[in-house]
Coordinates of C-alpha atoms in Angstrom, one line a residue:
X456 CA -8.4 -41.1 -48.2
X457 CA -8.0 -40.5 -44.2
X458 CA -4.4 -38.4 -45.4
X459 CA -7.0 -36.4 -47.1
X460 CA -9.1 -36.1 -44.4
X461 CA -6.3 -35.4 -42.1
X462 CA -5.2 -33.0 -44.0
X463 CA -8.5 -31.1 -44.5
X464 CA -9.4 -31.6 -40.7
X465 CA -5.8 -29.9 -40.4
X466 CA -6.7 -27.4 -42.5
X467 CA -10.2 -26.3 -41.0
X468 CA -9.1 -26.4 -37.8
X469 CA -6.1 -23.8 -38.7
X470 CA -8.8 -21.5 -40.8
X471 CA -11.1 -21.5 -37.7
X472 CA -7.6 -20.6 -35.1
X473 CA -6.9 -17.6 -37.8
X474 CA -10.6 -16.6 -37.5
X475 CA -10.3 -16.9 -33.7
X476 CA -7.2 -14.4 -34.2
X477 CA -8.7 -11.9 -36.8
X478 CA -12.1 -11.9 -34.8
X479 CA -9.8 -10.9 -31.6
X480 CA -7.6 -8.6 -33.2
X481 CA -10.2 -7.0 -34.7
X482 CA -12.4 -6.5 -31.5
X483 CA -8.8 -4.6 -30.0
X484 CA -8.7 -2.5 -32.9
X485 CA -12.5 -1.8 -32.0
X486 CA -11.6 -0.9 -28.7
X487 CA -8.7 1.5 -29.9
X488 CA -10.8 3.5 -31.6
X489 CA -13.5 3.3 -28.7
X490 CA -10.8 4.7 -26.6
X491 CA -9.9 7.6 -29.1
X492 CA -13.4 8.8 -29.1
X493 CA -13.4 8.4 -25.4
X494 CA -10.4 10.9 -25.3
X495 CA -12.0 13.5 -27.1
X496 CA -15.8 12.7 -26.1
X497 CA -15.8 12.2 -22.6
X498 CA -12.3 12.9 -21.0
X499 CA -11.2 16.1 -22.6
X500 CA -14.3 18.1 -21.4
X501 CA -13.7 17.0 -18.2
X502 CA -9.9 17.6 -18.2
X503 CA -10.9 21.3 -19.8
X504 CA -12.9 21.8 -17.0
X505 CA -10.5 21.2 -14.8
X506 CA -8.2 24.2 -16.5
X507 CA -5.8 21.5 -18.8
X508 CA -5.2 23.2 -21.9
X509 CA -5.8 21.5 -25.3
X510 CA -2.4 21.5 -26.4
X511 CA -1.1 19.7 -23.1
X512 CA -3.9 17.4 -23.2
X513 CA -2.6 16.6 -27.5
X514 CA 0.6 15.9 -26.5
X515 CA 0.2 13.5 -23.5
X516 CA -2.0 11.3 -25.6
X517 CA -0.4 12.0 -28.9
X518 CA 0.7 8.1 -30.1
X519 CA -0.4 6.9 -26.6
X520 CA -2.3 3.1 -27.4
X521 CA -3.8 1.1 -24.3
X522 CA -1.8 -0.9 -22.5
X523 CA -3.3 -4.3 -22.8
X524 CA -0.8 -6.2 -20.9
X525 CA -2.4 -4.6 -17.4
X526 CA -4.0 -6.7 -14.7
X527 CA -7.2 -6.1 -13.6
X528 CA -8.9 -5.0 -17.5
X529 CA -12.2 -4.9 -18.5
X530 CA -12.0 -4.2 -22.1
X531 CA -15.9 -3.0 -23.3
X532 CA -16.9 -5.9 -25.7
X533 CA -14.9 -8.2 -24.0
X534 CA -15.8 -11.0 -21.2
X535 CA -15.9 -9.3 -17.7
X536 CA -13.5 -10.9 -16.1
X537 CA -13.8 -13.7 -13.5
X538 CA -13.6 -12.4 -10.0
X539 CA -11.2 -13.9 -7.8
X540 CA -12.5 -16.3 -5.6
X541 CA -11.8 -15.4 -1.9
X542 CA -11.3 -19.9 -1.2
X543 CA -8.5 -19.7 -3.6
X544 CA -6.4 -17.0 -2.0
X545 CA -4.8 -18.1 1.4
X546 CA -4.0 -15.3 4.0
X547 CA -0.8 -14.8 4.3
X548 CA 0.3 -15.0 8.0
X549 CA 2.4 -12.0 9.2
X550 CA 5.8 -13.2 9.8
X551 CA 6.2 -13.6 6.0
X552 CA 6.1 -10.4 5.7
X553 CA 9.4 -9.5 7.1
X554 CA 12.3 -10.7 4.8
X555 CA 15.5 -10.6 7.6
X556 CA 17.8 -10.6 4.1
X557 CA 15.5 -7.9 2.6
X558 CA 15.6 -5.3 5.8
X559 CA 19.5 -6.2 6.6
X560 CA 20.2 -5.1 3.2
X561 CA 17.8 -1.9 3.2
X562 CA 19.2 -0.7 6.6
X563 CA 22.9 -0.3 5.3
X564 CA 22.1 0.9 2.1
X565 CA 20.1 3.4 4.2
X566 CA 22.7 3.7 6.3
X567 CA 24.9 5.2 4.1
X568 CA 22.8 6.9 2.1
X569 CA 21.3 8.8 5.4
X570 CA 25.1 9.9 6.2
X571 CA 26.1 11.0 2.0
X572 CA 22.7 13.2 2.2
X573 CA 22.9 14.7 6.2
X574 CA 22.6 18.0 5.4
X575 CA 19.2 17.8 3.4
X576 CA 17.5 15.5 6.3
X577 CA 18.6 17.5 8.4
X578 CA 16.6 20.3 6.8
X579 CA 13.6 18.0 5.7
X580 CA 13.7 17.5 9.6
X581 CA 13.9 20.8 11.1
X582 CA 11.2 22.1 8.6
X583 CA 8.2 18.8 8.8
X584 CA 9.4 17.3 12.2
X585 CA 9.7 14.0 10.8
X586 CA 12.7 11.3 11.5
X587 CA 15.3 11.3 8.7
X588 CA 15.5 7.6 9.7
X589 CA 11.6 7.1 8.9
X590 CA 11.7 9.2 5.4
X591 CA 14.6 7.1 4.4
X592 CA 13.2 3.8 5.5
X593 CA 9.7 4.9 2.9
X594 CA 12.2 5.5 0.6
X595 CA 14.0 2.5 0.4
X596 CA 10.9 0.3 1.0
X597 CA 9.2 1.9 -2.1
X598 CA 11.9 2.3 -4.3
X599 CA 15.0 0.3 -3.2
X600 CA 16.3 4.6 -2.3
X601 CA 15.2 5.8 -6.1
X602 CA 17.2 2.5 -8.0
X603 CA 14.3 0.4 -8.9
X604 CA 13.4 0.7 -12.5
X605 CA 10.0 2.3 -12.9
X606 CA 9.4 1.6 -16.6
X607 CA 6.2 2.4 -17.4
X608 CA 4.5 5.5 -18.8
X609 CA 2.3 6.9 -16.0
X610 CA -0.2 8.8 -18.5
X611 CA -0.7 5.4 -20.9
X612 CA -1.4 3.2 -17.3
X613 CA -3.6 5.8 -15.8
X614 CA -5.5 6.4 -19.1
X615 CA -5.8 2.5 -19.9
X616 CA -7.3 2.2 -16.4
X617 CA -9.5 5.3 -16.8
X618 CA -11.1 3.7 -20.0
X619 CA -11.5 0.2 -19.3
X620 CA -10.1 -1.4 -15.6
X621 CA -12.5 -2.7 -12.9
X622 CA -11.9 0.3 -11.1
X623 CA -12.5 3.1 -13.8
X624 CA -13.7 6.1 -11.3
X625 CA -10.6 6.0 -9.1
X626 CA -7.9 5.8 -12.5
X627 CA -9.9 9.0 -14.0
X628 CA -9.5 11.0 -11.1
X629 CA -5.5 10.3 -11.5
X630 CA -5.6 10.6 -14.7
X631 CA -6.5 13.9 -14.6
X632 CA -4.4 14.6 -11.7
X633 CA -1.5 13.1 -13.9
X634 CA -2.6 16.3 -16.5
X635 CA -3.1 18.8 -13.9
X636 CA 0.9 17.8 -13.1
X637 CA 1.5 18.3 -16.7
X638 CA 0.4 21.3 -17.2
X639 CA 2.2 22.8 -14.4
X640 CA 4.9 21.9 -15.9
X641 CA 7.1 19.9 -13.3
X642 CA 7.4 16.9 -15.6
X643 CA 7.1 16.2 -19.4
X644 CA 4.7 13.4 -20.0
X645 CA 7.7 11.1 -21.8
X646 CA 9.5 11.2 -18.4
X647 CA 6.3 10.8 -15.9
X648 CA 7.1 6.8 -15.0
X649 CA 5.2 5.3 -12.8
X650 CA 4.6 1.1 -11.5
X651 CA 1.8 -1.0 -13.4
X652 CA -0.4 0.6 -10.7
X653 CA 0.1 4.4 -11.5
X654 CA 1.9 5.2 -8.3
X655 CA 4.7 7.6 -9.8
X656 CA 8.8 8.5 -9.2
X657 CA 10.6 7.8 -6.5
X658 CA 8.2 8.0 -3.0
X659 CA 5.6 5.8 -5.6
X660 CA 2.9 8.7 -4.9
X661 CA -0.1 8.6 -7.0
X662 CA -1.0 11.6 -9.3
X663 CA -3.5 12.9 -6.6
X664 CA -1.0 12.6 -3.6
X665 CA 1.8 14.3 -5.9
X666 CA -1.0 17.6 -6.4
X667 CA -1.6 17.4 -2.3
X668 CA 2.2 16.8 -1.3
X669 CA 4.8 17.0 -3.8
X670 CA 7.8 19.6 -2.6
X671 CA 10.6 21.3 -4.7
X672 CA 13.1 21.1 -1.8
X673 CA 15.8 21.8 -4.3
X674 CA 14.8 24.7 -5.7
X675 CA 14.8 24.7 -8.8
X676 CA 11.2 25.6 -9.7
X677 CA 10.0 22.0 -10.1
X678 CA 8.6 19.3 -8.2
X679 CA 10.9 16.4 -9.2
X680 CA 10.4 13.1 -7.2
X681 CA 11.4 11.1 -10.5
X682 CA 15.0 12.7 -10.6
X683 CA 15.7 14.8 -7.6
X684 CA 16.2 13.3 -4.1
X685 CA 15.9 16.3 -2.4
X686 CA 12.6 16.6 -3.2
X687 CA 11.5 13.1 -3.1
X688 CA 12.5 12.6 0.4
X689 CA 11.1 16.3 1.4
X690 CA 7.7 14.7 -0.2
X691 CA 7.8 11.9 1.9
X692 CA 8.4 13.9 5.1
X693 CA 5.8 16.8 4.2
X694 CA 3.3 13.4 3.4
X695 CA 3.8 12.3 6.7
X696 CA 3.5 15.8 8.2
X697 CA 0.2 16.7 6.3
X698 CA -1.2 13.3 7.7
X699 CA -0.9 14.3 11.2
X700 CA 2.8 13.3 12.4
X701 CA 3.4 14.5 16.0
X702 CA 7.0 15.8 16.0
X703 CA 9.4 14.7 19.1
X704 CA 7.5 10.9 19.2
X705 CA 8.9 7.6 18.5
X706 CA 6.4 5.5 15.6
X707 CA 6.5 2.5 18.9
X708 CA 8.0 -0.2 20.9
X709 CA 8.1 -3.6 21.0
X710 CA 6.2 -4.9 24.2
X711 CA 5.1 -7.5 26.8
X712 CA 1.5 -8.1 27.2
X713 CA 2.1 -10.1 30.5
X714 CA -0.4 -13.2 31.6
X715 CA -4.3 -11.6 33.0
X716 CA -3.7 -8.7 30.4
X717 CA -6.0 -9.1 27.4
X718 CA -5.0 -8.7 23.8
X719 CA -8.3 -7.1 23.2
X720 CA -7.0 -3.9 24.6
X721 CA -5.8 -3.5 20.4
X722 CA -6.8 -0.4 18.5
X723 CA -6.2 3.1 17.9
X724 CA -10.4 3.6 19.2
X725 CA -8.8 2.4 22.6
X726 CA -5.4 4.6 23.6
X727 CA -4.8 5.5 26.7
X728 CA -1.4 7.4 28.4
X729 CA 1.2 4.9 27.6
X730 CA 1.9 5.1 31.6
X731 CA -1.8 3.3 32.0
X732 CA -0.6 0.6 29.9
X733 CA 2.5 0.3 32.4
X734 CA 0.7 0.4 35.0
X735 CA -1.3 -2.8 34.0
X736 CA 2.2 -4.5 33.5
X737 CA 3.0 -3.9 29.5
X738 CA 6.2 -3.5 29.6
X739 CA 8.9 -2.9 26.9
X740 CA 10.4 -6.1 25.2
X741 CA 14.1 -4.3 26.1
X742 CA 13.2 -4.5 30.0
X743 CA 13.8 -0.5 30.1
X744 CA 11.3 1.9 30.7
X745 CA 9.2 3.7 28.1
X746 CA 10.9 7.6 27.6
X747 CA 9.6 9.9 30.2
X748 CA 8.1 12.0 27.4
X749 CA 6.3 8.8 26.0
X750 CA 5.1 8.1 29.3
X751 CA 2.2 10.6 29.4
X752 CA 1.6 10.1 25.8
X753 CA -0.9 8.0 24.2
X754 CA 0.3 4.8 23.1
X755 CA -2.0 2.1 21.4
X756 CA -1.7 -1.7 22.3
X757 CA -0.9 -3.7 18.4
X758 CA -1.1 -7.3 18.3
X759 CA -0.8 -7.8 14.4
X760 CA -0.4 -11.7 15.0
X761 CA -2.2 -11.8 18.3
X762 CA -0.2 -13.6 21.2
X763 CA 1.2 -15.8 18.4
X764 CA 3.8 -13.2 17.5
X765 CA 5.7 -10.0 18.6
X766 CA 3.5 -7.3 20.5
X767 CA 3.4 -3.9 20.2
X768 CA 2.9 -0.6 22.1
X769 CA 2.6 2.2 19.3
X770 CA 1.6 6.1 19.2
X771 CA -0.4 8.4 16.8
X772 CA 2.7 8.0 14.1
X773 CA 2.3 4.5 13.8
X774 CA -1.2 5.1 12.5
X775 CA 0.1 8.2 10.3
X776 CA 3.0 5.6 8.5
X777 CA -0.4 3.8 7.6
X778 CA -1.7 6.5 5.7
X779 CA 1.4 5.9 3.6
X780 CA -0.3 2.4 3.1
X781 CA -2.9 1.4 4.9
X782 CA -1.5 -2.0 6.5
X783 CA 0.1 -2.7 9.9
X784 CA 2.5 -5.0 8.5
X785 CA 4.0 -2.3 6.5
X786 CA 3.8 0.5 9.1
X787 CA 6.2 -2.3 11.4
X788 CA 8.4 -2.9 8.8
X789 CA 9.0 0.8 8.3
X790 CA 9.3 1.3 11.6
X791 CA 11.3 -1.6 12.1
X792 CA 13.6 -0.7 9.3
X793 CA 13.6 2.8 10.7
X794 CA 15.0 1.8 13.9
X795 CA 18.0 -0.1 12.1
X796 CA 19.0 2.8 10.5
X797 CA 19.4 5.0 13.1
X798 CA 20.1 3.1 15.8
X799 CA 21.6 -0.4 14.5
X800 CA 18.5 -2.4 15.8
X801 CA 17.7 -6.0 14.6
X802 CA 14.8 -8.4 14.0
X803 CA 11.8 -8.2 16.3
X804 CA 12.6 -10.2 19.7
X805 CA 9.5 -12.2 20.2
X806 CA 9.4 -14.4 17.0
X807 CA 6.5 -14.6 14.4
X808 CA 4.7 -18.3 15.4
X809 CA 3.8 -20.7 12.5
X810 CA 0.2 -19.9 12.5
X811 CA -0.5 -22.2 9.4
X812 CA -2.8 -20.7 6.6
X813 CA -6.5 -20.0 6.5
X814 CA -8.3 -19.5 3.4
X815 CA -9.8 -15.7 2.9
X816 CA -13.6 -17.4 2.8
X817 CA -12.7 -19.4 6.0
X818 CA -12.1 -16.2 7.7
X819 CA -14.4 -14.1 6.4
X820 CA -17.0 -17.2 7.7
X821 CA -15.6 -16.6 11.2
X822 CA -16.2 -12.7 10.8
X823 CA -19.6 -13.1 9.7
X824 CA -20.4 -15.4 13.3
X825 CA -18.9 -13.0 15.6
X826 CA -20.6 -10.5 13.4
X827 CA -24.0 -12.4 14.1
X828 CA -23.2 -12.0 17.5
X829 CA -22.5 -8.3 17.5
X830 CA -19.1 -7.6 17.2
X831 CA -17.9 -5.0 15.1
X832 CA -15.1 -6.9 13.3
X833 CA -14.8 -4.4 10.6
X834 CA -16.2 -6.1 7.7
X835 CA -16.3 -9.8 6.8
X836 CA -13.6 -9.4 4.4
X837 CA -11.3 -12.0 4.8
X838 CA -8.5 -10.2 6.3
X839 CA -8.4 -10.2 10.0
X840 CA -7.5 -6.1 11.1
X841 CA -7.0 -5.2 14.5
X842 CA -11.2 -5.1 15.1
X843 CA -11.6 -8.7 13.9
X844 CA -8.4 -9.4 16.4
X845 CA -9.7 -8.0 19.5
X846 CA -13.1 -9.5 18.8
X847 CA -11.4 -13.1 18.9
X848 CA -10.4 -12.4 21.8
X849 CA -13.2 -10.7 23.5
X850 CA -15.3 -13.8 22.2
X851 CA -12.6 -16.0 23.6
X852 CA -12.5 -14.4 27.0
X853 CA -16.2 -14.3 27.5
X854 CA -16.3 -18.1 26.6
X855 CA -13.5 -19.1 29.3
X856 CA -10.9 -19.4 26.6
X857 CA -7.7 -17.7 26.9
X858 CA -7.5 -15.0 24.5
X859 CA -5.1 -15.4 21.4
X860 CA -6.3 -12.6 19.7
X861 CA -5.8 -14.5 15.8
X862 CA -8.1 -16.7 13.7
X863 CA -7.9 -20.3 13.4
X864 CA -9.4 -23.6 12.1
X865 CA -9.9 -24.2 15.6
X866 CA -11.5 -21.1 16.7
X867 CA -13.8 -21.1 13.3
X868 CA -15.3 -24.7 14.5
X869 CA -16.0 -23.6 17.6
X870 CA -18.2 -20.6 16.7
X871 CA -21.3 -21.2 16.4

């Protein structure tokens, strides 16, 4: 009798899994066909209107399914699902960032690889005014120089994130970029690979930055940053050129922000002749002095871990390698990478300080108090930018404390 019972317990428990199973399976196959009427319904108007022809538009999708296995889905029918909560996500303090085994081996590979390709930086240079050392340092940071595998179709990730992610309006404008791209003609859809993000070939450019800065440097009629290295690192340069690079400066130096010289002086809002800056006592971590032509230049004071880490004195390019991707910590290791390329520079001479971990919510707590108090800190997001650093300290200067410039649990008790 209870082996029976076992056994029929067993059994309803595997019916009910299988229905579980069928119900799911069948509410994906309900999606599918959700998503092929999307195609035709709503997306192919919209790509006709924006001069794709039909049979372009047939092939890229011909056989393409949606890519279930992406982060960040919100399948129609399905749960929405659970937003991240800011107190489980720590923030990540900036010295992590800089692998001294990752840039070591990045700077010879781009060593050599900026000597075996001379004569094509050298006429990237001359023509967008940017650094061969900076193009090849984007290169290597976003594509290990063109050798990482990028698996993944670009129009099935694009499309799948079009139809159904948490961020639906920005994947349809790309995904139509993506067909405006095939219908040119540079690229056939099979061989358009991007990352799990969209961001495609070898400078990682989404479709929309590929219409806006993509270059055939080798001339061959196509623009190839998937295949060709000519004209993946001219697209990096002409991407830096078209977002404002100023040709003959350096990206910036690593600095002194000597004693009775705030750290508040931070931000691109607040640049001033890099001679000003001297003549308050910054100096250059090396001990020389800043290049004349520098000198009269403006430079902006960077303090991406406050006085708990290396500071900076940067210029307009620094802020230009950010609209590469929009973080200080990856416009410094660019630039830091850069400068070991071309010159045989090292690690950062003021180390990065243990600055322990906050959580997001913890900081975005102390943003919203100095908010309530009326600094402009940029948004109480959770990630402290240069305007939530230089309000620390302005808040810490104004209440007799000696201005650090960084958030901790210290500082966030003694807000008010």
């Amino acid at each position: 009798m209870i082996r029976t019972l076992i056994l029929t317990a067993f059994c309803l428990a595997a019916a009910a899994i299988l229905a579980v199973q069928s119900s799911h399976a069948a509410t994906k196959a309900g999606v599918e066909t959700q998503f092929r009427q999307w195609l035709e319904a709503d997306l192919w108007p919209e790509a006709k209107r924006a001069g794709v022809s039909k049979p372009v538009f047939d092939r890229a999708f011909s056989g393409v399914s949606l890519d279930w296995d992406l982060p960040d889905l919100a399948p129609p029918g399905f749960p929405k699902p659970k937003q991240r909560a800011q107190s489980q996500a720590e923030f990540r303090e900036p010295g992590a960032y800089f692998s001294e085994k990752s840039l070591q081996g990045l700077a010879a590979t781009g060593r050599s690889l900026m000597q075996q390709h001379a004569r094509t930086l050298a006429a990237i240079e001359q023509r967008y005014g940017v650094p061969a050392s900076i193009i090849v340092a984007i290169w290597g940071r976003e594509s290990g120089f063109g050798r990482a595998k990028i698996p993944h179709s670009a129009v099935r990730v694009l499309v799948t994130k079009a139809f159904m992610s948490t961020r639906t309006d920005l994947f349809r404008r790309e995904i139509l970029a993506a067909l405006k791209i095939l219908e040119r003609g540079d690229i056939p859809a099979s061989a358009m690979k991007s990352s799990w993000a969209g961001a495609m070939g070898q400078p990682q450019f989404l479709p929309s930055s590929y219409l806006e800065h993509a270059v055939d440097f080798d001339g061959d009629g196509k623009r190839d940053i998937w295949n060709s290295v000519p004209d993946s690192l001219a697209s990096i340069a002409n991407y830096l050129a078209q977002s404002g690079w100023v040709r003959g400066r350096d990206w910036g130096f690593e600095a002194v922000i000597p004693d009775g010289v705030t750290c508040a002086l931070e931000g691109p809002d607040r640049a001033r002749p890099i001679a000003a800056l001297t003549d308050m006592g910054i100096i250059r971590i090396s001990g020389r002095p800043f290049p004349e032509r520098e000198r009269k230049a403006p430079g902006m004071v960077l303090v991406p871990a406050g006085t708990l880490g290396p500071e900076f004195v940067v210029t307009p390019n620094f802020y230009v390698i950010k609209e590469y991707n929009n973080s200080d910590l990856y416009a410094l290791f660019i630039g830091n990478l850069a400068d070991r390329i071309a010159h045989g520079g090292g690690a950062f001479v003021t180390p990065w300080a243990n600055t322990g971990s906050m959580l997001r919510s913890d900081i975005a707590r102390l943003q919203a108090s100095l908010e309530r108090q009326g600094y402009d800190v940029g948004g109480a997001d959770g990630l402290p930018g240069y305007k939530t650093r230089r309000s620390i300290g302005e808040w810490q200067g104004k209440n007799g404390q000696k201005p650090t410039c960084f958030p901790t649990p210290a500082l966030l008790k003694a807000l008010p």
